Structure formats: structure tokens, C-alpha cells
Short mmCIF file of C-alpha atoms and ligand atoms in Angstrom, two decimals:
data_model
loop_
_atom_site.label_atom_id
_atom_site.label_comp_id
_atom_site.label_asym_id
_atom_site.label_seq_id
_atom_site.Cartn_x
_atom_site.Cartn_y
_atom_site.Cartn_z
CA UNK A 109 -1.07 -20.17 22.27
CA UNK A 110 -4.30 -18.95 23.52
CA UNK A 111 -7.14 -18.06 21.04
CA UNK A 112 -7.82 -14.11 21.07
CA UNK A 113 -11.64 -12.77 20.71
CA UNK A 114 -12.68 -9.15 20.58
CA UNK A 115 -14.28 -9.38 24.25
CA UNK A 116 -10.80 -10.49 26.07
CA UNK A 117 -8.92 -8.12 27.48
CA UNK A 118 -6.22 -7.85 25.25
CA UNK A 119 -2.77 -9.57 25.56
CA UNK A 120 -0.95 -5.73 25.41
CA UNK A 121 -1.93 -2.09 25.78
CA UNK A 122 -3.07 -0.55 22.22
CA UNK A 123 -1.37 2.73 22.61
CA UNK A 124 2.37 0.47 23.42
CA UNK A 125 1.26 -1.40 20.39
CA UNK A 126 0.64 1.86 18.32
CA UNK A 127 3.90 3.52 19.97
CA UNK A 128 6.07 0.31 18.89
CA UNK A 129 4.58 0.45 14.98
CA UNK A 130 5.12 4.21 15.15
CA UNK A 131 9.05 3.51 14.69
CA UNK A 132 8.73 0.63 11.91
CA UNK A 133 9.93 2.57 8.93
CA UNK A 134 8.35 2.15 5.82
CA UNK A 135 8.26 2.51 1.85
CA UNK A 136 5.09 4.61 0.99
CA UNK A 137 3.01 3.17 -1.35
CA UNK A 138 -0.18 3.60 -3.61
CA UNK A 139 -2.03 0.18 -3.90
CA UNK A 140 -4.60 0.95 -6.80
CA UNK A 141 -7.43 -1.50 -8.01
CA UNK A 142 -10.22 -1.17 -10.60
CA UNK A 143 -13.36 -2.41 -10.39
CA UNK A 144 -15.54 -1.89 -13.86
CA UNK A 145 -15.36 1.88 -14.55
CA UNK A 146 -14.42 2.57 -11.00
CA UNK A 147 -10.96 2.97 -10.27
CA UNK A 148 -9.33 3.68 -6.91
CA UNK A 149 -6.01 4.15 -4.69
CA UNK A 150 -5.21 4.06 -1.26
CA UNK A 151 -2.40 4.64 0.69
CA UNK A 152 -0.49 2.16 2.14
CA UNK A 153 2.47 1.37 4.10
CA UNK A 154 1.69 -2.65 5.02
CA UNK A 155 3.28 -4.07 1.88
CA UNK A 156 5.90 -6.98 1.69
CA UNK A 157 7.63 -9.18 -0.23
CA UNK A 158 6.91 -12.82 -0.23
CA UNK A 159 8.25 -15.16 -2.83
CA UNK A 160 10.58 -14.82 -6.05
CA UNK A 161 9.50 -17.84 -7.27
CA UNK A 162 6.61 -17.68 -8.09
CA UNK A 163 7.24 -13.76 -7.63
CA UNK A 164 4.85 -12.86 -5.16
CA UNK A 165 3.84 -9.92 -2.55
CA UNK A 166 1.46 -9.56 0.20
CA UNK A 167 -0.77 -6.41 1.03
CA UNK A 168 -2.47 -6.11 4.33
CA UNK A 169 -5.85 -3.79 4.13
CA UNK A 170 -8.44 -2.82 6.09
CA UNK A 171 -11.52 -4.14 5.03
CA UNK A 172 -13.54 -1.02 6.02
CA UNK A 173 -11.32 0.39 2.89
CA UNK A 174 -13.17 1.17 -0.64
CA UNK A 175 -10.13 -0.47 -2.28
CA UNK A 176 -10.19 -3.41 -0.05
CA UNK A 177 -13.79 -4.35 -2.48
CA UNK A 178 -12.60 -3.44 -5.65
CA UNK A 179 -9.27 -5.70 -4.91
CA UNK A 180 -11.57 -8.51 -3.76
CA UNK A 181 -14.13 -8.72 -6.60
CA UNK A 182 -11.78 -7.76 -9.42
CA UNK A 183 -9.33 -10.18 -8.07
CA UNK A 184 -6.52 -7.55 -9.03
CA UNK A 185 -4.06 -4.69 -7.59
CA UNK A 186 -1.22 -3.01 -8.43
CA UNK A 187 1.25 -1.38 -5.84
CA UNK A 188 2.76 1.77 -6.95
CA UNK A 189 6.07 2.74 -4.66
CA UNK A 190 5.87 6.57 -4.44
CA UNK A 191 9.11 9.24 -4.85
CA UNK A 192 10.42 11.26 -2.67
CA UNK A 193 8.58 14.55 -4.46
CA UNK A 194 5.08 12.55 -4.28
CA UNK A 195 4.26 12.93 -1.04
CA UNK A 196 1.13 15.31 -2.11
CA UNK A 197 0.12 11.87 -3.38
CA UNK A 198 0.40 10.29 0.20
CA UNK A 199 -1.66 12.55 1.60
CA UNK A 200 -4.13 12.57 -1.31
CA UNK A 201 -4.85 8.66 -1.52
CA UNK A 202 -5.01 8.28 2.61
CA UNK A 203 -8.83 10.05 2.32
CA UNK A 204 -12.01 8.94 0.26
CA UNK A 205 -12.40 10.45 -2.78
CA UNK A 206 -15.08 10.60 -5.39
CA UNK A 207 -12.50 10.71 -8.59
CA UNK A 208 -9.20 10.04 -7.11
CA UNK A 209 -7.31 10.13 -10.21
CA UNK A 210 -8.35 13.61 -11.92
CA UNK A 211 -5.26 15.62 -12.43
CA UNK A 212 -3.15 12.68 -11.53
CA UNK A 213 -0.60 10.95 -14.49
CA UNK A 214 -1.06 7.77 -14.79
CA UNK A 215 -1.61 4.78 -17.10
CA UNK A 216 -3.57 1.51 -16.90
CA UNK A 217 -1.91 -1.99 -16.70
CA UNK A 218 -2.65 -5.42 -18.15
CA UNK A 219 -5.04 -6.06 -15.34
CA UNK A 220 -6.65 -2.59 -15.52
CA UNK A 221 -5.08 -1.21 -12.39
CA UNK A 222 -3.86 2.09 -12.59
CA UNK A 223 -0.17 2.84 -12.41
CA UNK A 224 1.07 6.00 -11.71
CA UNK A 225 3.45 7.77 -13.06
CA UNK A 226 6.94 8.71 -11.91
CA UNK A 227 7.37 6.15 -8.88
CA UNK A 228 10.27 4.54 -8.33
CA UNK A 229 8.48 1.04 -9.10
CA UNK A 230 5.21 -0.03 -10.06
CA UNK A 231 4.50 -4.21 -9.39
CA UNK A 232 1.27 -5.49 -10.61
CA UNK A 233 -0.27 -8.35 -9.42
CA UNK A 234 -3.37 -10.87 -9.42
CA UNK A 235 -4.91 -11.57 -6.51
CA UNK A 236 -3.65 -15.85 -5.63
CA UNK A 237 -4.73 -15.61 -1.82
CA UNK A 238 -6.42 -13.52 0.57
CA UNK A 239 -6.46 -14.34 4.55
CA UNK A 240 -8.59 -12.29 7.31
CA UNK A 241 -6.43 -10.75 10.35
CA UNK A 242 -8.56 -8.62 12.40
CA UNK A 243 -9.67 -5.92 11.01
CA UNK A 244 -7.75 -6.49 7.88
CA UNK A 245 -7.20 -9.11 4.92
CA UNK A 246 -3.79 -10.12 3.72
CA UNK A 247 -4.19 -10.01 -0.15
CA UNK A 248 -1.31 -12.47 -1.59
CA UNK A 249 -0.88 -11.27 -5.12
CA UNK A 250 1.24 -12.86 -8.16
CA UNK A 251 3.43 -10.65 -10.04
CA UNK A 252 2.55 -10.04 -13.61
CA UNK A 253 3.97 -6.74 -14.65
CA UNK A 254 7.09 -4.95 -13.01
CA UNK A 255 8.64 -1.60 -13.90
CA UNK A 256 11.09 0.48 -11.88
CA UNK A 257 13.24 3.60 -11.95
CA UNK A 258 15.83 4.83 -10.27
CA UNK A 259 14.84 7.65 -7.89
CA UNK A 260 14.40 8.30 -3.96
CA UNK A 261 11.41 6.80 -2.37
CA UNK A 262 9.48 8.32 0.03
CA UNK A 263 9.69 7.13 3.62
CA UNK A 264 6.94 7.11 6.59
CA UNK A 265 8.37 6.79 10.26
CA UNK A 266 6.94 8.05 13.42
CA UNK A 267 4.19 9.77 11.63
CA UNK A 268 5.44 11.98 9.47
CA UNK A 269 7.20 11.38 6.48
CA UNK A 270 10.85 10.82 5.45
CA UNK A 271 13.77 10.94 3.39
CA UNK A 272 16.08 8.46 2.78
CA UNK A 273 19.90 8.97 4.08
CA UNK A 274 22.95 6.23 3.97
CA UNK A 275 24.01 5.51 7.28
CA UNK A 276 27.79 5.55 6.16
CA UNK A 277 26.64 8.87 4.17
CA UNK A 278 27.37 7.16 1.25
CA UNK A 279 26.25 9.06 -1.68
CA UNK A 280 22.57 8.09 -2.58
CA UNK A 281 22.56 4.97 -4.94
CA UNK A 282 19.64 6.60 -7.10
CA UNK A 283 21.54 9.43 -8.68
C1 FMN B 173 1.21 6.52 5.70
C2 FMN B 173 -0.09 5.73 5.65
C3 FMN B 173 -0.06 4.36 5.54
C4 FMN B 173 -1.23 3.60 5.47
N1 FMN B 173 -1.15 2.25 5.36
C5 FMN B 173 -2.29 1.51 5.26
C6 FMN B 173 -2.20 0.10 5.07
O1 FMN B 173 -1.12 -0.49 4.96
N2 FMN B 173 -3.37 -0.60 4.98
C7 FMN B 173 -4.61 0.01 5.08
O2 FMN B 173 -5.63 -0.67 5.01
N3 FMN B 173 -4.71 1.36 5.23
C8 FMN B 173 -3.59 2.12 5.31
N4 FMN B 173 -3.68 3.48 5.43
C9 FMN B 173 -5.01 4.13 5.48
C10 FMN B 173 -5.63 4.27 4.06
O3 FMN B 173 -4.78 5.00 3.20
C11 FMN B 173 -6.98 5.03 4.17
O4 FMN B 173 -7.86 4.28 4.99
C12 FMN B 173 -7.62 5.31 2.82
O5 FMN B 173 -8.61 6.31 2.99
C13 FMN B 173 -8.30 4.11 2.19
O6 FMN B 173 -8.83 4.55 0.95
P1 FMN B 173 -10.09 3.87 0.25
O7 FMN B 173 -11.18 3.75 1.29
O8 FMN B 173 -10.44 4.81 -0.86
O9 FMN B 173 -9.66 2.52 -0.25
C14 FMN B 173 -2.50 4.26 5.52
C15 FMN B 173 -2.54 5.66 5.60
C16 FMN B 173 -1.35 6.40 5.66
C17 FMN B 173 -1.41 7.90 5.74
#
């Protein structure tokens, strides 16, 4: 495989690129961090599993991002899977904001991340790894605290978001 740098013409066209990640369907999440007395969330869709044992998840962010310094220095995040009825949420987290968490519920976990209340699961996690990808970093974070509910998650496809519907219209799992 070749090596890619910023000044070669790139291997595909960005708006194919764009169009194909358009249609990868995704959990929303909140990934929130704390640095000191500052604490922040952004929203995020680039979130994976990648290990049960050790228990383990990766989170890809831009490093442009507030949160991707406060994850960095405090060594720390926690990724908050949203509900159906938090989309406001979405929206709010996905801008800058100078206190991001007045008016919103939420608690603070072992690490000092905040955790919001009423998603569907909440996985905490100290930072283990971190790789650069471009623009972003791939933050590889062991699981220390884990807490989940049962309700409907909040989907993002094609730029909008979603709800969740079985394909055999199976009733819903969560109720
Ligand atoms: C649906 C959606 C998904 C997003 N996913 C990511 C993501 O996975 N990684 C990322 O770095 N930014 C992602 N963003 C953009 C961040 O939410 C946005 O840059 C935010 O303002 C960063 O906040 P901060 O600078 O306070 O950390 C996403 C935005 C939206 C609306």
C-alpha cells in the first residue's frame, strides 16, 4: 500500500466518500470528559466496541474538538448512548458551548466525567491508548463503570436522525 500525504491527490473523491458514510447508521452518543473544573460533551457518532476482555471501546475525535484536550490531559471519558426523546441533546452537544451542562441532569462518575441522565447506557472509561488518523485520534479507553437501561436509542443515518424499527416488525425489545 502506498503512503498517503495531504498534497497527493487523493485515492477517492471526498463528496463519494461523504455520500458512502452518509448511509452508515449509527447509535448517537454524548462522549463527555472533565478537565479540572471544566467539564464538557460532544456529540458523537464514531464509537465502537473493541474488546470484552479487558472490556474496552474506541472513540474516534477530531482533534480540532474542545473535548478532544480535556480527554487527552485528563486521560478520561465517558460515552453516554442517548434515547430516542434526547435528541435536543444531539443537537445541543454538536456546537461549542461556554457551560454545556446548565439545565442538563446529570451526575459525575468515578473518573469525574459527567454522565447523563436517562440514556439507555452510560460506559466509562480511562484512556489505555490513543492513535492519530488524519484529522482525528482514536482514543482506546478501558471500561471502569457501566450502567444501562432499557429504552430506544436514538439513531443518525443520512443526516438526520432516526428511530429504531425491527425489520420483522417485531415488537421493540425495550418495552
Ligand atoms: C450526529 C453527529 C455525530 C458526530 N460525530 C462525531 C464524531 O464521532 N467525532 C467527532 O470528533 N465529532 C463528531 N461530531 C461533531 C462534534 O459533535 C462537534 O465538533 C462538537 O462541536 C465538538 O464539541 P467540542 O468542541 O465542545 O468538544 C458529530 C456531530 C454530529 C451532529
Amino acid at each position: 500500500m502506498r503512503p498517503s500525504s495531504a498534497t497527493e491527490k487523493p485515492p477517492v473523491d471526498a463528496a463519494d466518500f461523504k455520500a458512502a458514510m452518509r448511509v452508515l447508521a449509527a447509535s448517537v452518543t454524548v462522549i463527555t470528559s472533565r478537565r479540572g473544573d471544566q467539564l464538557n460533551g460532544m456529540t458523537a457518532t464514531a464509537v465502537c466496541s473493541v474488546s470484552t476482555a479487558p472490556p474496552q471501546i474506541l472513540a474516534v475525535v477530531n482533534r480540532e474538538t474542545t473535548s478532544h484536550g480535556l480527554i487527552a490531559d485528563s486521560g478520561a471519558f465517558a460515552v453516554n448512548i442517548l434515547a430516542a426523546h434526547q435528541q435536543e441533546l444531539a443537537g445541543r452537544f454538536a456546537r461549542r458551548l461556554d457551560r454545556p451542562f446548565e439545565d442538563v441532569a446529570h451526575g459525575l462518575g468515578e473518573t469525574g466525567c459527567p454522565l447523563l441522565a436517562e440514556a439507555v447506557a452510560v460506559i466509562e472509561c480511562r484512556l489505555r491508548e490513543r492513535h492519530h488518523a488524519g484529522t482525528h485520534t482514536i482514543f482506546v479507553g478501558e471500561v471502569v463503570g457501566v450502567s444501562c437501561r432499557g429504552a430506544e436509542p436514538l439513531l443518525y443515518f443520512d443526516g438526520g436522525y432516526r428511530r429504531l424499527a425491527a425489520a420483522d416488525g417485531a415488537p421493540p425489545s425495550w418495552r
